[in-house]
């Protein structure tokens, strides 16, 4: 059980997305932790989304790594740290500093990240430290640097509320930055003139607040924004005063855009000329525009160009550096920004400085090291490729799971298998990456760690501990400095607290800065780390009102740069192949190491799926809920068909979340190409080419079990339930012996009761002990129709009889709420439908008042609106 560190309420920051919401955590006497939004935090003012609200349910010690391990055996910290240091030392001595690497993460705290970067770039002397931010923000970083001379996100969250037009490009804000989305929803309610345009090939839930959805062809964004620039010029709404005073390169950029009239844009984007014109005119006539962009922009082979195509339009209209306007890259991870600040990317040195000789000299003097790396190191895709070629002799992975999240993930797995020495620091014992580690180091997790994170609006907030370190887990900064010490750098790594590391980070940001570098925390020198309130950088002694408010940029001449953009040719996959788009679902976080512990987060979507257009499904003979095999030369995956016209023809969408820990074959990155953007080296994670085919299945199944089942069938997907487990199954052959199958699956030889319907081929097996359900399995030749939520809820019931469980459907006394829509309040689709059809609710608010659905975090309100709309007509009849 987790042990509280304090009994009072602690102000901390959510460890999930880059919105960076303030959280109030209060440990309770029974070991649980109460979670609430911090009303004083300027990111969320008390709001939390479904994932944030469920944080308390992810803190159990189940699955945690609680002591170091060497070659699968428990080891002492001293032995593990000595071994890491000596193997790194040996590789460096024999093969040079380029033969070792660190692969980090935007989920490290700034202090952890600072120490890791300082060790690698400052004292090992190679820049081979890169991070999962390469997969996430690298194109935005590169685009910012090209335009502004610095990696600066200019905007603030209030700009979203003050804008008259918000353009969401490749961003599913409703699910991925839910509290920001809720702030926009609230602003729109208060000020219905605020318009939203969504640019995304899929019609996501974020379309719910959009007056206009442009289902752009994959990578059609550059053409759309290049055409917009030409259009703004034709209409004469560019701001020539701004352009001449504060920018360079406009003429050449406009020249490159000149030929992009609406007809050509329509051809390149697959959009209708009418909808393009509507968007362009809206943009042209609205001064206060914020363009929010995310992975549909960054994760592309032309991602950096997309970023600059967007920024060009803001510079051309002078819509930047003022309230309610500007380009706004929203960051994914809680500390994606902090990582960029310390130099976590292989092409940055530290504190937003790169590898120019004078900066290397400056950082060398600051760190007191004569071996600071002088050139960028290997970036993520190249790093694992080099490892595959045997060039990396020792690697240390921290707070990321590349076996699941890197493109061409099977090759990454092979590279790690072939690497002579793999160290992984993680909180969990079982991850697909941990499985390959020679040394496993138990890291402290959220609630135990102490440090800072920076959110999308450059706001630094404290993460504070409220739980004791479990077992022998240690914070990442401590682990890294202990290795540094053993490598002979005790003096430079004599840290005893995160506050001390932060103070050094502050000092480096201010060192010889003179206002020439955007990242400047000089005003924080001497701040009380313990009580530090959330603060936005830059923090100078003389505060600045707003980034770029004075029209001064961080290029040598102080002017912003326009970049001429050549949109890529329209993408035309060969007949028979699909464009595979990947991304996120509302209630899961990445590789599910934390959200996968929470039953209520797993109830929203409990298995890996592929969204496919009905016409494509029909043509391939894929029916609803059938299994689909996706494949290409890199790998294959087996997922459930979700047939929907939200998806365009010729395109598929699969979530990135499922791993070998939760499904038989759901690692979608095995199929994703490692093609990268030439400027940022960020991989094109949203555009693989795959084949899709239905899988001949003899039996489908669904089970619930009080104990973790052992699944060895052709297809399975496992998820926690409130009182046990649930799983989806499919088999290509019927088991030869059902008794053996049940015993192997549920780990018991107890006698199950069963029924079989000869005509339909349906079977049910149930084991009840003392009126309590131990296990139930339902199988059928077609996808099993059993009510999932009902069956899951039975696990907590008493006085059950086998016959009611065998029936596979709720009796009159146990109404079936249906699949969970509102995970905060646990309200299912049937309850919501009934609120509309039987109780006459015609609005989301009315449904909320009756059922409480959608009344907490609001992330499900778009789905509720969909159910209301679909059933209102039926109700009216
Ligand atoms: N629930 C949840 N929230 C999260 C996360 C999570 O795992 N779960 N992760 C966090 C992290 S690290 C990140 S980076 C963010 C990501 O946040 P988002 O970027 O909003 O999320 P994604 O689902 O990856 O992708 C966004 C959209 O890009 C679209 N897209 C694909 N190709 C194109 C294209 O060519 N053009 C355009 N315009 N759009 C395209 C996809 O259809 C998708 O809807 O989310 C953060 N928030
Ligand atoms: N196909 C496809 N692939 C993608 C994406 C996509 O959209 N499509 N998105 C990409 C993006 S944007 C991102 S950000 C990545 C995310 O991908 P990953 O970073 O691989 O995913 P996570 O599951 O967040 O992995 C974090 C790991 O760190 C551990 N951890 C958490 N906190 C700590 C800590 O404090 N210390 C230590 N040592 N460990 C900790 C967790 O248990 C977990 O194992 O995936 C990328 N991959
Ligand atoms: S929006 Fe949700 S996941 Fe993101 S920081 Fe806020 S509570 Fe956490
Ligand atoms: Mo990300």
PDB file of N, CA, C and O in Angstrom, residues 514-557:
ATOM      1  N   UNK A 514      21.787  38.797 -20.919  1.00  0.00           N
ATOM      2  CA  UNK A 514      21.572  40.183 -21.374  1.00  0.00           C
ATOM      3  C   UNK A 514      20.324  40.353 -22.240  1.00  0.00           C
ATOM      4  O   UNK A 514      20.303  41.186 -23.154  1.00  0.00           O
ATOM      5  N   UNK A 515      19.343  39.536 -22.038  1.00  0.00           N
ATOM      6  CA  UNK A 515      18.105  39.681 -22.827  1.00  0.00           C
ATOM      7  C   UNK A 515      18.214  39.145 -24.238  1.00  0.00           C
ATOM      8  O   UNK A 515      17.293  39.296 -25.032  1.00  0.00           O
ATOM      9  N   UNK A 516      19.328  38.471 -24.561  1.00  0.00           N
ATOM     10  CA  UNK A 516      19.490  37.958 -25.921  1.00  0.00           C
ATOM     11  C   UNK A 516      18.925  36.562 -26.115  1.00  0.00           C
ATOM     12  O   UNK A 516      18.862  36.071 -27.231  1.00  0.00           O
ATOM     13  N   UNK A 517      18.597  35.929 -25.019  1.00  0.00           N
ATOM     14  CA  UNK A 517      18.025  34.591 -25.141  1.00  0.00           C
ATOM     15  C   UNK A 517      16.632  34.610 -24.529  1.00  0.00           C
ATOM     16  O   UNK A 517      16.424  35.186 -23.458  1.00  0.00           O
ATOM     17  N   UNK A 518      15.676  33.961 -25.232  1.00  0.00           N
ATOM     18  CA  UNK A 518      14.296  34.008 -24.741  1.00  0.00           C
ATOM     19  C   UNK A 518      14.155  33.343 -23.385  1.00  0.00           C
ATOM     20  O   UNK A 518      13.468  33.826 -22.498  1.00  0.00           O
ATOM     21  N   UNK A 519      14.870  32.222 -23.225  1.00  0.00           N
ATOM     22  CA  UNK A 519      14.683  31.477 -21.984  1.00  0.00           C
ATOM     23  C   UNK A 519      15.542  32.090 -20.886  1.00  0.00           C
ATOM     24  O   UNK A 519      16.751  31.910 -20.841  1.00  0.00           O
ATOM     25  N   UNK A 520      14.891  32.807 -20.020  1.00  0.00           N
ATOM     26  CA  UNK A 520      15.596  33.581 -19.011  1.00  0.00           C
ATOM     27  C   UNK A 520      14.791  33.563 -17.716  1.00  0.00           C
ATOM     28  O   UNK A 520      13.669  34.073 -17.656  1.00  0.00           O
ATOM     29  N   UNK A 521      15.357  32.927 -16.688  1.00  0.00           N
ATOM     30  CA  UNK A 521      14.665  32.845 -15.399  1.00  0.00           C
ATOM     31  C   UNK A 521      15.355  33.717 -14.351  1.00  0.00           C
ATOM     32  O   UNK A 521      15.193  33.492 -13.152  1.00  0.00           O
ATOM     33  N   UNK A 522      16.133  34.716 -14.816  1.00  0.00           N
ATOM     34  CA  UNK A 522      16.960  35.464 -13.861  1.00  0.00           C
ATOM     35  C   UNK A 522      16.156  36.027 -12.690  1.00  0.00           C
ATOM     36  O   UNK A 522      16.642  36.061 -11.564  1.00  0.00           O
ATOM     37  N   UNK A 523      14.916  36.397 -12.958  1.00  0.00           N
ATOM     38  CA  UNK A 523      14.091  36.968 -11.893  1.00  0.00           C
ATOM     39  C   UNK A 523      13.728  35.968 -10.811  1.00  0.00           C
ATOM     40  O   UNK A 523      13.188  36.330  -9.765  1.00  0.00           O
ATOM     41  N   UNK A 524      14.013  34.656 -11.050  1.00  0.00           N
ATOM     42  CA  UNK A 524      13.685  33.641 -10.043  1.00  0.00           C
ATOM     43  C   UNK A 524      14.847  33.365  -9.106  1.00  0.00           C
ATOM     44  O   UNK A 524      14.712  32.563  -8.173  1.00  0.00           O
ATOM     45  N   UNK A 525      15.998  33.989  -9.385  1.00  0.00           N
ATOM     46  CA  UNK A 525      17.158  33.765  -8.526  1.00  0.00           C
ATOM     47  C   UNK A 525      16.780  34.071  -7.092  1.00  0.00           C
ATOM     48  O   UNK A 525      16.218  35.134  -6.804  1.00  0.00           O
ATOM     49  N   UNK A 526      17.017  33.120  -6.204  1.00  0.00           N
ATOM     50  CA  UNK A 526      16.695  33.325  -4.803  1.00  0.00           C
ATOM     51  C   UNK A 526      15.250  33.072  -4.438  1.00  0.00           C
ATOM     52  O   UNK A 526      14.861  33.220  -3.287  1.00  0.00           O
ATOM     53  N   UNK A 527      14.411  32.664  -5.422  1.00  0.00           N
ATOM     54  CA  UNK A 527      13.001  32.369  -5.106  1.00  0.00           C
ATOM     55  C   UNK A 527      12.935  31.179  -4.162  1.00  0.00           C
ATOM     56  O   UNK A 527      13.791  30.289  -4.208  1.00  0.00           O
ATOM     57  N   UNK A 528      11.926  31.146  -3.327  1.00  0.00           N
ATOM     58  CA  UNK A 528      11.773  30.011  -2.419  1.00  0.00           C
ATOM     59  C   UNK A 528      11.151  28.853  -3.183  1.00  0.00           C
ATOM     60  O   UNK A 528       9.974  28.872  -3.531  1.00  0.00           O
ATOM     61  N   UNK A 529      11.978  27.851  -3.432  1.00  0.00           N
ATOM     62  CA  UNK A 529      11.560  26.717  -4.263  1.00  0.00           C
ATOM     63  C   UNK A 529      10.341  26.001  -3.660  1.00  0.00           C
ATOM     64  O   UNK A 529       9.433  25.597  -4.373  1.00  0.00           O
ATOM     65  N   UNK A 530      10.341  25.869  -2.357  1.00  0.00           N
ATOM     66  CA  UNK A 530       9.259  25.108  -1.725  1.00  0.00           C
ATOM     67  C   UNK A 530       7.894  25.745  -1.975  1.00  0.00           C
ATOM     68  O   UNK A 530       6.917  25.062  -2.224  1.00  0.00           O
ATOM     69  N   UNK A 531       7.842  27.064  -1.892  1.00  0.00           N
ATOM     70  CA  UNK A 531       6.534  27.716  -1.974  1.00  0.00           C
ATOM     71  C   UNK A 531       6.284  28.382  -3.331  1.00  0.00           C
ATOM     72  O   UNK A 531       5.276  29.055  -3.507  1.00  0.00           O
ATOM     73  N   UNK A 532       7.211  28.180  -4.281  1.00  0.00           N
ATOM     74  CA  UNK A 532       7.143  28.897  -5.556  1.00  0.00           C
ATOM     75  C   UNK A 532       5.778  28.714  -6.237  1.00  0.00           C
ATOM     76  O   UNK A 532       5.361  27.600  -6.532  1.00  0.00           O
ATOM     77  N   UNK A 533       5.063  29.796  -6.498  1.00  0.00           N
ATOM     78  CA  UNK A 533       3.784  29.657  -7.200  1.00  0.00           C
ATOM     79  C   UNK A 533       4.036  29.456  -8.697  1.00  0.00           C
ATOM     80  O   UNK A 533       5.139  29.721  -9.175  1.00  0.00           O
ATOM     81  N   UNK A 534       3.027  28.995  -9.473  1.00  0.00           N
ATOM     82  CA  UNK A 534       3.204  28.839 -10.915  1.00  0.00           C
ATOM     83  C   UNK A 534       3.640  30.161 -11.535  1.00  0.00           C
ATOM     84  O   UNK A 534       3.073  31.205 -11.220  1.00  0.00           O
ATOM     85  N   UNK A 535       4.658  30.099 -12.371  1.00  0.00           N
ATOM     86  CA  UNK A 535       5.195  31.345 -12.937  1.00  0.00           C
ATOM     87  C   UNK A 535       5.535  31.135 -14.416  1.00  0.00           C
ATOM     88  O   UNK A 535       6.048  30.097 -14.801  1.00  0.00           O
ATOM     89  N   UNK A 536       5.219  32.154 -15.221  1.00  0.00           N
ATOM     90  CA  UNK A 536       5.456  32.052 -16.656  1.00  0.00           C
ATOM     91  C   UNK A 536       6.802  32.661 -17.005  1.00  0.00           C
ATOM     92  O   UNK A 536       7.117  33.753 -16.525  1.00  0.00           O
ATOM     93  N   UNK A 537       7.594  31.975 -17.855  1.00  0.00           N
ATOM     94  CA  UNK A 537       8.859  32.592 -18.260  1.00  0.00           C
ATOM     95  C   UNK A 537       8.652  33.386 -19.539  1.00  0.00           C
ATOM     96  O   UNK A 537       7.684  33.146 -20.246  1.00  0.00           O
ATOM     97  N   UNK A 538       9.500  34.342 -19.888  1.00  0.00           N
ATOM     98  CA  UNK A 538      10.695  34.722 -19.131  1.00  0.00           C
ATOM     99  C   UNK A 538      10.352  35.404 -17.811  1.00  0.00           C
ATOM    100  O   UNK A 538       9.358  36.106 -17.718  1.00  0.00           O
ATOM    101  N   UNK A 539      11.222  35.182 -16.818  1.00  0.00           N
ATOM    102  CA  UNK A 539      11.079  35.875 -15.533  1.00  0.00           C
ATOM    103  C   UNK A 539      12.327  36.723 -15.378  1.00  0.00           C
ATOM    104  O   UNK A 539      13.364  36.229 -14.990  1.00  0.00           O
ATOM    105  N   UNK A 540      12.214  37.951 -15.790  1.00  0.00           N
ATOM    106  CA  UNK A 540      13.378  38.836 -15.683  1.00  0.00           C
ATOM    107  C   UNK A 540      13.138  39.810 -14.541  1.00  0.00           C
ATOM    108  O   UNK A 540      12.012  39.961 -14.077  1.00  0.00           O
ATOM    109  N   UNK A 541      14.189  40.500 -14.139  1.00  0.00           N
ATOM    110  CA  UNK A 541      14.006  41.469 -13.046  1.00  0.00           C
ATOM    111  C   UNK A 541      13.001  42.519 -13.490  1.00  0.00           C
ATOM    112  O   UNK A 541      12.148  42.953 -12.740  1.00  0.00           O
ATOM    113  N   UNK A 542      13.098  42.890 -14.798  1.00  0.00           N
ATOM    114  CA  UNK A 542      12.095  43.814 -15.319  1.00  0.00           C
ATOM    115  C   UNK A 542      11.103  42.974 -16.140  1.00  0.00           C
ATOM    116  O   UNK A 542      11.427  42.490 -17.227  1.00  0.00           O
ATOM    117  N   UNK A 543       9.894  42.742 -15.639  1.00  0.00           N
ATOM    118  CA  UNK A 543       8.989  41.828 -16.327  1.00  0.00           C
ATOM    119  C   UNK A 543       8.603  42.330 -17.722  1.00  0.00           C
ATOM    120  O   UNK A 543       8.517  43.540 -17.933  1.00  0.00           O
ATOM    121  N   UNK A 544       8.406  41.409 -18.664  1.00  0.00           N
ATOM    122  CA  UNK A 544       7.908  41.819 -19.968  1.00  0.00           C
ATOM    123  C   UNK A 544       6.421  41.496 -20.030  1.00  0.00           C
ATOM    124  O   UNK A 544       5.969  40.522 -19.438  1.00  0.00           O
ATOM    125  N   UNK A 545       5.685  42.340 -20.721  1.00  0.00           N
ATOM    126  CA  UNK A 545       4.235  42.188 -20.729  1.00  0.00           C
ATOM    127  C   UNK A 545       3.844  40.924 -21.486  1.00  0.00           C
ATOM    128  O   UNK A 545       2.988  40.168 -21.061  1.00  0.00           O
ATOM    129  N   UNK A 546       4.498  40.654 -22.612  1.00  0.00           N
ATOM    130  CA  UNK A 546       4.054  39.536 -23.441  1.00  0.00           C
ATOM    131  C   UNK A 546       5.157  39.214 -24.437  1.00  0.00           C
ATOM    132  O   UNK A 546       5.830  40.094 -24.951  1.00  0.00           O
ATOM    133  N   UNK A 547       5.318  37.930 -24.697  1.00  0.00           N
ATOM    134  CA  UNK A 547       6.359  37.487 -25.623  1.00  0.00           C
ATOM    135  C   UNK A 547       6.122  38.116 -27.003  1.00  0.00           C
ATOM    136  O   UNK A 547       5.008  38.028 -27.536  1.00  0.00           O
ATOM    137  N   UNK A 548       7.125  38.705 -27.575  1.00  0.00           N
ATOM    138  CA  UNK A 548       7.084  39.344 -28.902  1.00  0.00           C
ATOM    139  C   UNK A 548       6.122  40.549 -28.955  1.00  0.00           C
ATOM    140  O   UNK A 548       5.772  41.018 -30.031  1.00  0.00           O
ATOM    141  N   UNK A 549       5.707  41.017 -27.781  1.00  0.00           N
ATOM    142  CA  UNK A 549       4.802  42.163 -27.744  1.00  0.00           C
ATOM    143  C   UNK A 549       5.449  43.409 -28.335  1.00  0.00           C
ATOM    144  O   UNK A 549       4.762  44.295 -28.868  1.00  0.00           O
ATOM    145  N   UNK A 550       6.790  43.465 -28.256  1.00  0.00           N
ATOM    146  CA  UNK A 550       7.493  44.635 -28.788  1.00  0.00           C
ATOM    147  C   UNK A 550       7.977  44.407 -30.217  1.00  0.00           C
ATOM    148  O   UNK A 550       8.713  45.218 -30.766  1.00  0.00           O
ATOM    149  N   UNK A 551       7.568  43.272 -30.828  1.00  0.00           N
ATOM    150  CA  UNK A 551       7.975  42.998 -32.202  1.00  0.00           C
ATOM    151  C   UNK A 551       9.440  42.606 -32.331  1.00  0.00           C
ATOM    152  O   UNK A 551       9.972  42.514 -33.430  1.00  0.00           O
ATOM    153  N   UNK A 552      10.079  42.351 -31.204  1.00  0.00           N
ATOM    154  CA  UNK A 552      11.493  41.985 -31.235  1.00  0.00           C
ATOM    155  C   UNK A 552      11.628  40.464 -31.107  1.00  0.00           C
ATOM    156  O   UNK A 552      11.085  39.855 -30.204  1.00  0.00           O
ATOM    157  N   UNK A 553      12.357  39.884 -32.060  1.00  0.00           N
ATOM    158  CA  UNK A 553      12.550  38.434 -32.068  1.00  0.00           C
ATOM    159  C   UNK A 553      13.990  38.104 -31.718  1.00  0.00           C
ATOM    160  O   UNK A 553      14.816  39.007 -31.550  1.00  0.00           O
ATOM    161  N   UNK A 554      14.309  36.835 -31.643  1.00  0.00           N
ATOM    162  CA  UNK A 554      15.635  36.439 -31.157  1.00  0.00           C
ATOM    163  C   UNK A 554      16.593  36.042 -32.283  1.00  0.00           C
ATOM    164  O   UNK A 554      17.536  35.309 -32.072  1.00  0.00           O
ATOM    165  N   UNK A 555      16.318  36.512 -33.474  1.00  0.00           N
ATOM    166  CA  UNK A 555      17.256  36.352 -34.581  1.00  0.00           C
ATOM    167  C   UNK A 555      18.371  37.396 -34.400  1.00  0.00           C
ATOM    168  O   UNK A 555      18.190  38.364 -33.647  1.00  0.00           O
ATOM    169  N   UNK A 556      19.493  37.241 -35.106  1.00  0.00           N
ATOM    170  CA  UNK A 556      20.592  38.210 -34.908  1.00  0.00           C
ATOM    171  C   UNK A 556      20.151  39.652 -35.146  1.00  0.00           C
ATOM    172  O   UNK A 556      20.582  40.552 -34.416  1.00  0.00           O
ATOM    173  N   UNK A 557      19.268  39.896 -36.129  1.00  0.00           N
ATOM    174  CA  UNK A 557      18.842  41.279 -36.371  1.00  0.00           C
ATOM    175  C   UNK A 557      17.522  41.627 -35.681  1.00  0.00           C
ATOM    176  O   UNK A 557      16.969  42.709 -35.889  1.00  0.00           O
TER     177      UNK A 557
END
